[in-house]
Coordinates of C-alpha atoms and ligand atoms in Angstrom, one line a residue:
M177 CA 114.3 85.2 119.3
F178 CA 111.7 82.9 117.8
Y179 CA 108.7 85.2 117.6
P180 CA 109.9 87.1 114.4
V181 CA 110.4 83.7 112.7
F182 CA 107.0 82.5 113.9
Q183 CA 105.4 85.7 112.5
Q184 CA 106.5 84.9 109.0
Y185 CA 103.9 82.1 109.0
N186 CA 100.1 82.3 109.0
W187 CA 98.2 79.6 110.8
Q188 CA 95.5 79.2 108.1
E189 CA 97.9 79.2 105.2
V190 CA 100.0 76.5 106.9
A191 CA 96.8 74.5 107.6
D192 CA 95.6 74.8 104.0
S193 CA 99.0 73.8 102.8
I194 CA 99.0 70.6 105.0
Y195 CA 95.5 69.6 103.9
A196 CA 96.5 70.2 100.2
Q197 CA 99.4 67.7 100.4
T198 CA 99.1 64.8 97.9
S199 CA 100.3 61.1 97.8
E200 CA 103.1 62.3 95.5
D201 CA 104.2 64.8 98.2
V202 CA 104.2 62.1 100.8
L203 CA 106.2 59.7 98.5
R204 CA 108.7 62.4 97.8
A205 CA 109.1 63.1 101.6
L206 CA 109.6 59.4 102.2
Q207 CA 112.3 59.1 99.6
R208 CA 114.4 61.9 101.0
P209 CA 117.4 60.9 103.2
R210 CA 117.0 64.1 105.3
R211 CA 113.5 65.7 105.5
T212 CA 112.6 69.4 105.5
L213 CA 109.7 71.2 107.2
E214 CA 107.9 71.0 103.8
D215 CA 108.3 67.2 103.9
F216 CA 107.1 67.2 107.5
K217 CA 103.9 68.8 106.3
A218 CA 103.3 65.9 103.9
L219 CA 104.1 63.3 106.6
V220 CA 101.5 64.8 109.1
S221 CA 98.9 65.4 106.3
P222 CA 95.8 63.2 105.8
A223 CA 97.4 62.1 102.5
A224 CA 100.0 60.1 104.5
K225 CA 97.4 57.8 106.0
P226 CA 97.9 55.0 103.4
F227 CA 101.7 55.2 104.1
L228 CA 101.4 54.6 107.8
E229 CA 102.9 51.1 107.8
R230 CA 105.9 52.3 105.7
M231 CA 106.4 55.3 108.0
A232 CA 106.2 53.0 111.1
V233 CA 108.9 50.6 109.7
E234 CA 111.3 53.4 109.0
S235 CA 110.6 55.1 112.3
R236 CA 111.3 51.9 114.2
A237 CA 114.6 51.4 112.3
L238 CA 115.8 55.0 112.8
T239 CA 115.0 54.9 116.5
R240 CA 116.9 51.7 117.0
Q241 CA 119.8 53.0 115.0
R242 CA 120.0 56.2 117.1
F243 CA 118.9 55.1 120.6
G244 CA 119.3 51.3 120.5
K245 CA 116.5 49.2 121.9
T246 CA 116.0 51.3 125.0
I247 CA 113.2 53.1 126.7
Q248 CA 114.0 55.7 129.4
L249 CA 111.8 55.7 132.4
Y250 CA 110.8 58.8 134.5
V251 CA 108.2 59.7 137.0
P252 CA 106.5 63.0 137.8
L253 CA 106.7 64.4 141.3
Y254 CA 103.9 67.0 141.8
L255 CA 105.1 69.5 144.4
S256 CA 102.1 71.9 144.4
N257 CA 98.6 72.3 142.8
V258 CA 98.4 76.0 143.7
C259 CA 98.0 78.0 140.5
Q260 CA 97.3 81.6 139.6
N261 CA 96.2 80.9 136.0
I262 CA 92.9 79.9 134.5
C263 CA 93.5 77.2 131.9
T264 CA 90.2 75.8 130.6
Y265 CA 91.5 72.2 130.3
C266 CA 93.2 71.8 133.7
A267 CA 91.9 70.6 137.1
F268 CA 94.3 72.9 138.9
S269 CA 92.9 76.0 137.2
M270 CA 92.5 78.9 139.6
D271 CA 88.7 78.9 139.2
N272 CA 88.4 75.3 140.2
H273 CA 87.5 75.1 143.9
I274 CA 89.7 72.3 145.1
P275 CA 91.8 71.9 148.2
R276 CA 95.2 73.4 147.4
K277 CA 98.5 71.9 148.6
T278 CA 102.2 72.7 148.4
L279 CA 104.5 70.0 149.8
T280 CA 106.7 70.9 152.8
D281 CA 110.4 69.7 152.9
A282 CA 109.4 66.7 155.0
E283 CA 106.6 65.8 152.6
I284 CA 108.9 66.1 149.6
L285 CA 111.3 63.7 151.2
Q286 CA 108.4 61.3 152.0
E287 CA 107.4 61.4 148.3
V288 CA 111.0 60.9 147.3
Q289 CA 111.2 57.7 149.4
A290 CA 108.2 56.3 147.8
I291 CA 109.5 57.1 144.3
K292 CA 112.9 55.7 145.0
A293 CA 111.3 52.5 146.2
M294 CA 109.9 52.1 142.7
G295 CA 113.5 52.2 141.3
Y296 CA 113.5 55.7 139.7
E297 CA 116.6 57.8 139.0
H298 CA 114.9 60.4 136.8
V299 CA 112.3 62.6 138.4
L300 CA 110.2 65.4 136.8
L301 CA 109.2 68.1 139.2
V302 CA 105.8 69.6 138.5
T303 CA 104.0 72.6 140.0
G304 CA 101.1 74.9 139.1
E305 CA 102.1 78.5 138.2
A306 CA 102.2 80.5 141.5
S307 CA 105.2 82.7 141.9
H308 CA 104.6 83.3 145.7
E309 CA 104.0 79.7 146.8
V310 CA 106.3 78.0 144.3
G311 CA 108.7 80.7 143.1
V312 CA 112.4 80.2 142.3
A313 CA 113.4 80.0 146.0
Y314 CA 110.9 77.1 146.5
L315 CA 112.2 75.3 143.4
Q316 CA 115.8 75.9 144.4
N317 CA 115.2 74.4 147.8
A318 CA 113.3 71.5 146.3
I319 CA 116.1 70.7 143.9
R320 CA 118.7 70.9 146.7
L321 CA 116.5 68.5 148.8
I322 CA 116.1 65.8 146.1
K323 CA 119.4 66.1 144.3
P324 CA 121.2 63.5 146.5
F325 CA 118.5 60.9 145.5
F326 CA 118.3 61.3 141.7
A327 CA 120.7 61.3 138.7
H328 CA 118.4 63.3 136.5
I329 CA 116.1 66.2 137.5
S330 CA 113.6 67.7 135.1
L331 CA 111.2 70.6 135.7
E332 CA 107.7 71.5 134.4
V333 CA 106.7 74.7 136.1
Q334 CA 106.0 78.3 135.2
P335 CA 108.2 80.1 132.7
L336 CA 111.2 81.7 134.4
Q337 CA 113.8 84.3 133.5
E338 CA 117.1 83.4 132.1
D339 CA 119.1 84.1 135.3
E340 CA 116.6 82.0 137.3
Y341 CA 117.1 79.0 135.0
A342 CA 120.9 79.5 135.3
L343 CA 120.6 79.5 139.1
L344 CA 118.5 76.3 139.0
K345 CA 121.0 74.7 136.6
A346 CA 123.8 75.4 139.0
E347 CA 121.7 73.5 141.6
G348 CA 121.5 70.4 139.4
L349 CA 118.6 71.0 137.0
H350 CA 119.1 69.1 133.8
T351 CA 115.9 69.4 131.7
V352 CA 113.0 71.8 131.4
L353 CA 109.7 71.0 129.7
M354 CA 107.9 74.1 128.3
Y355 CA 104.9 73.2 126.3
Q356 CA 103.3 76.0 124.3
E357 CA 100.0 74.1 124.5
T358 CA 99.0 75.6 121.1
Y359 CA 100.7 77.8 118.5
H360 CA 97.4 79.2 117.4
E361 CA 98.1 82.7 118.7
A362 CA 94.6 84.1 118.0
N363 CA 92.9 81.3 120.0
Y364 CA 95.5 80.8 122.7
K365 CA 93.8 83.4 124.9
Q366 CA 90.5 81.5 124.9
Y367 CA 92.1 78.6 126.6
H368 CA 94.2 80.8 128.9
P369 CA 92.0 83.7 129.7
K370 CA 93.6 84.8 133.0
G371 CA 97.0 84.8 134.7
R372 CA 100.5 85.2 133.4
K373 CA 100.1 82.1 131.2
S374 CA 97.7 84.2 129.0
N375 CA 100.8 86.0 127.6
F376 CA 101.4 83.9 124.5
V377 CA 104.6 85.7 123.4
Y378 CA 106.3 85.5 126.8
R379 CA 105.7 81.7 126.9
L380 CA 106.8 81.4 123.3
A381 CA 110.1 83.0 124.2
T382 CA 110.8 80.7 127.1
P383 CA 112.8 78.1 125.1
D384 CA 115.1 81.0 124.0
R385 CA 115.7 81.9 127.7
L386 CA 116.4 78.2 128.4
G387 CA 118.8 78.0 125.5
K388 CA 120.7 81.1 126.7
A389 CA 120.8 79.8 130.2
G390 CA 122.5 76.6 128.9
I391 CA 119.9 74.1 130.1
H392 CA 121.0 70.7 128.8
K393 CA 117.6 69.6 127.4
I394 CA 114.5 71.4 126.4
G395 CA 111.1 69.7 125.9
L396 CA 108.6 71.2 123.5
G397 CA 105.0 70.2 122.9
T398 CA 101.4 71.0 122.4
L399 CA 98.2 69.8 124.0
I400 CA 96.4 67.6 121.4
G401 CA 92.7 68.5 121.4
L402 CA 92.9 72.3 121.5
E403 CA 93.5 73.1 117.9
D404 CA 94.2 71.2 114.6
W405 CA 97.0 68.8 115.7
R406 CA 98.6 68.7 112.2
T407 CA 99.1 72.5 112.1
D408 CA 100.3 72.6 115.7
A409 CA 102.8 69.9 114.9
F410 CA 104.2 72.0 112.0
F411 CA 104.7 75.0 114.3
T412 CA 106.3 72.8 117.0
A413 CA 108.7 71.4 114.3
L414 CA 109.4 75.0 113.2
H415 CA 110.2 76.0 116.7
L416 CA 112.4 72.9 117.1
Q417 CA 114.3 73.7 113.9
Y418 CA 114.9 77.3 115.0
L419 CA 116.2 76.2 118.4
E420 CA 118.4 73.5 117.0
Q421 CA 120.0 76.1 114.7
T422 CA 120.3 78.7 117.5
Y423 CA 121.2 76.6 120.5
W424 CA 123.0 73.7 118.8
Q425 CA 124.6 72.4 122.0
T426 CA 121.1 71.7 123.6
K427 CA 119.2 68.5 123.3
Y428 CA 115.5 68.4 122.5
S429 CA 112.5 66.3 123.2
V430 CA 108.9 66.5 122.2
S431 CA 105.7 65.3 123.7
F432 CA 102.1 65.5 122.6
P433 CA 99.7 64.7 125.4
R434 CA 96.2 64.1 124.2
L435 CA 93.7 66.0 126.4
R436 CA 91.7 63.8 128.7
P437 CA 88.4 64.9 130.3
I438 CA 89.0 66.1 133.9
A439 CA 86.9 67.9 136.4
Q440 CA 83.9 68.0 134.0
E441 CA 81.7 68.2 137.0
Q442 CA 83.2 71.6 137.8
G443 CA 82.2 72.9 134.4
H444 CA 85.3 72.4 132.4
K445 CA 84.6 71.8 128.8
T446 CA 85.2 68.8 126.5
F447 CA 87.4 69.1 123.5
S448 CA 86.3 68.4 120.0
K449 CA 89.5 68.2 118.1
Y450 CA 90.0 64.6 118.8
M451 CA 93.0 62.6 117.6
N452 CA 92.6 58.9 117.1
D453 CA 95.3 56.3 117.8
A454 CA 96.3 55.9 114.1
E455 CA 96.9 59.7 113.9
L456 CA 99.0 59.6 117.1
V457 CA 101.1 56.8 115.5
Q458 CA 101.4 59.0 112.4
L459 CA 102.6 62.0 114.5
I460 CA 105.2 59.9 116.3
C461 CA 106.6 58.5 113.1
A462 CA 106.5 61.9 111.3
Y463 CA 108.7 63.4 114.1
R464 CA 111.1 60.5 113.9
L465 CA 111.4 60.7 110.1
L466 CA 112.1 64.5 110.5
R467 CA 114.8 64.0 113.2
D468 CA 116.5 60.8 114.1
D469 CA 118.0 62.2 117.3
L470 CA 114.9 63.7 118.8
E471 CA 113.7 62.3 122.1
I472 CA 110.0 61.5 122.0
S473 CA 108.2 61.0 125.3
M474 CA 104.9 59.4 126.2
S475 CA 103.0 59.8 129.5
T476 CA 100.5 57.6 131.3
R477 CA 97.7 59.6 129.8
E478 CA 97.7 57.0 127.0
Q479 CA 96.1 53.6 127.4
E480 CA 97.9 50.4 128.1
R481 CA 97.5 48.8 124.7
F482 CA 98.6 51.9 122.9
R483 CA 101.7 52.4 125.1
D484 CA 102.7 48.8 124.6
H485 CA 102.5 49.3 120.9
A486 CA 104.4 52.6 121.0
V487 CA 107.5 51.0 122.5
Q488 CA 108.5 49.8 119.0
L489 CA 107.4 52.9 117.1
G490 CA 109.8 55.7 117.9
I491 CA 109.2 56.9 121.4
T492 CA 112.3 57.0 123.6
S493 CA 110.9 57.7 127.1
M494 CA 107.9 56.8 129.2
S495 CA 106.5 57.6 132.6
A496 CA 105.1 54.8 134.7
G497 CA 103.3 54.5 138.0
S498 CA 102.6 58.3 137.8
K499 CA 100.5 60.3 140.3
T500 CA 99.5 63.7 139.1
N501 CA 98.5 65.1 142.5
P502 CA 100.9 66.7 145.1
G503 CA 101.5 64.0 147.7
G504 CA 100.1 61.3 145.4
Y505 CA 102.7 58.7 146.2
A506 CA 102.7 58.8 150.0
V507 CA 101.5 62.0 151.6
A508 CA 97.9 62.5 150.3
P509 CA 97.1 59.7 147.8
Q510 CA 93.4 60.6 147.6
S511 CA 93.7 64.3 146.5
L512 CA 92.5 65.5 143.1
E513 CA 94.8 64.6 140.1
Q514 CA 95.6 67.1 137.4
F515 CA 94.4 64.7 134.8
E516 CA 93.2 61.1 134.7
I517 CA 95.8 58.4 134.3
S518 CA 95.0 55.7 131.7
D519 CA 97.8 53.4 132.3
E520 CA 97.9 52.6 136.0
R521 CA 100.4 49.7 135.8
S522 CA 103.3 49.8 138.2
P523 CA 106.8 50.7 137.0
A524 CA 107.9 47.1 137.6
V525 CA 105.1 45.9 135.3
I526 CA 105.9 48.5 132.6
A527 CA 109.6 47.5 132.8
A528 CA 108.6 43.9 132.3
M529 CA 106.4 44.8 129.3
I530 CA 109.4 46.7 127.8
K531 CA 111.7 43.8 128.3
A532 CA 109.2 41.3 126.9
Q533 CA 109.4 43.3 123.6
G534 CA 113.2 42.9 123.6
Y535 CA 113.9 46.4 124.8
E536 CA 115.9 47.6 127.8
P537 CA 114.1 49.8 130.4
V538 CA 116.7 52.5 131.4
W539 CA 116.3 54.0 134.9
K540 CA 119.4 56.1 134.8
D541 CA 120.6 57.8 131.6
W542 CA 122.6 60.6 133.1
D543 CA 125.3 61.2 135.6
Q544 CA 126.2 64.7 136.7
T545 CA 129.8 63.7 137.4
L546 CA 130.3 62.8 133.7
C547 CA 129.8 66.4 132.5
Ligands
SF4_236 S1 97.9 73.9 133.1 FE1 99.4 74.6 134.6 S2 99.2 76.8 134.6 FE2 97.3 76.0 133.7 S3 95.9 75.8 135.4 FE3 97.0 73.8 135.2 S4 98.7 73.9 136.6 FE4 97.9 76.0 136.2

């Protein structure tokens, strides 16, 4: 299990070590053919700022070598906004008094039709964390319903047990995203004060359960804006390295959504640990320089100009035309979204933007019959 590995590190010592990195450390990291976690510290450190162009050039080359000039396209399908957790950054938080909705079978199929009309073959199912409304039986039913329409089904829901993941895998589940949000154990509770998500250790152990259940791909990530992003990136990379060594047949992806203001009027707070665009470029490149086969995903939280630029930097998948409310595509387009979308362009426009840069938009990267 990862927790004993994690406990060998101290947050503040890691942070101090990152901020103490020098230009020489960055140069040494850049010169290595295969980078270690110590090199990664240098690459995410403030000392790497003057080397950003060089990092971007290598990141682009490595990504093209490993993935070709392709960008995978996916879209989230929000099934429910019912949630039994309080997360201080989320519009669906239990203490936020909004209308709650869980899609029925007929509504799921209505949403599926709208998504298919956009051309998608890869769908990411999303729910709040509510074991009664959207427990394993609901998820199993939803996967059965949509499986005939999609080549690739991903899931971003509450942490489940190993046997539950195995059951959903047998239904056709391919990928599970399980973001730790932050690896700052002492502060985790202040962002997650109530509900099962407040259990830091159980959430941290979820990728282990996924690996044991044989899920094909696991997505890791943190929410940028909660704690120091450089230190959180190190712990994500540590987690990734542990998982790669333990569950070597599994594929991995990372994502690092920047927090956007949402439901401020309901008293949700703003976040001070801001990351600017150049720092996000640095983080994308640092991950690519650490692992050339790592999938890196970017959502519509980011703005148009940045997403256009990111195509050639090292990302490998992108959402487009996303709605972050249950029923957002066809059933209830006006309901409250989980977070604000920055890039509202349609999937067709995004595909054209990708093509204009000489890249191929990929709608289908997976076929169950090939396994
Ligand atoms: S982040 Fe997830 S668990 Fe937390 S309140 Fe939002 S939907 Fe619920």
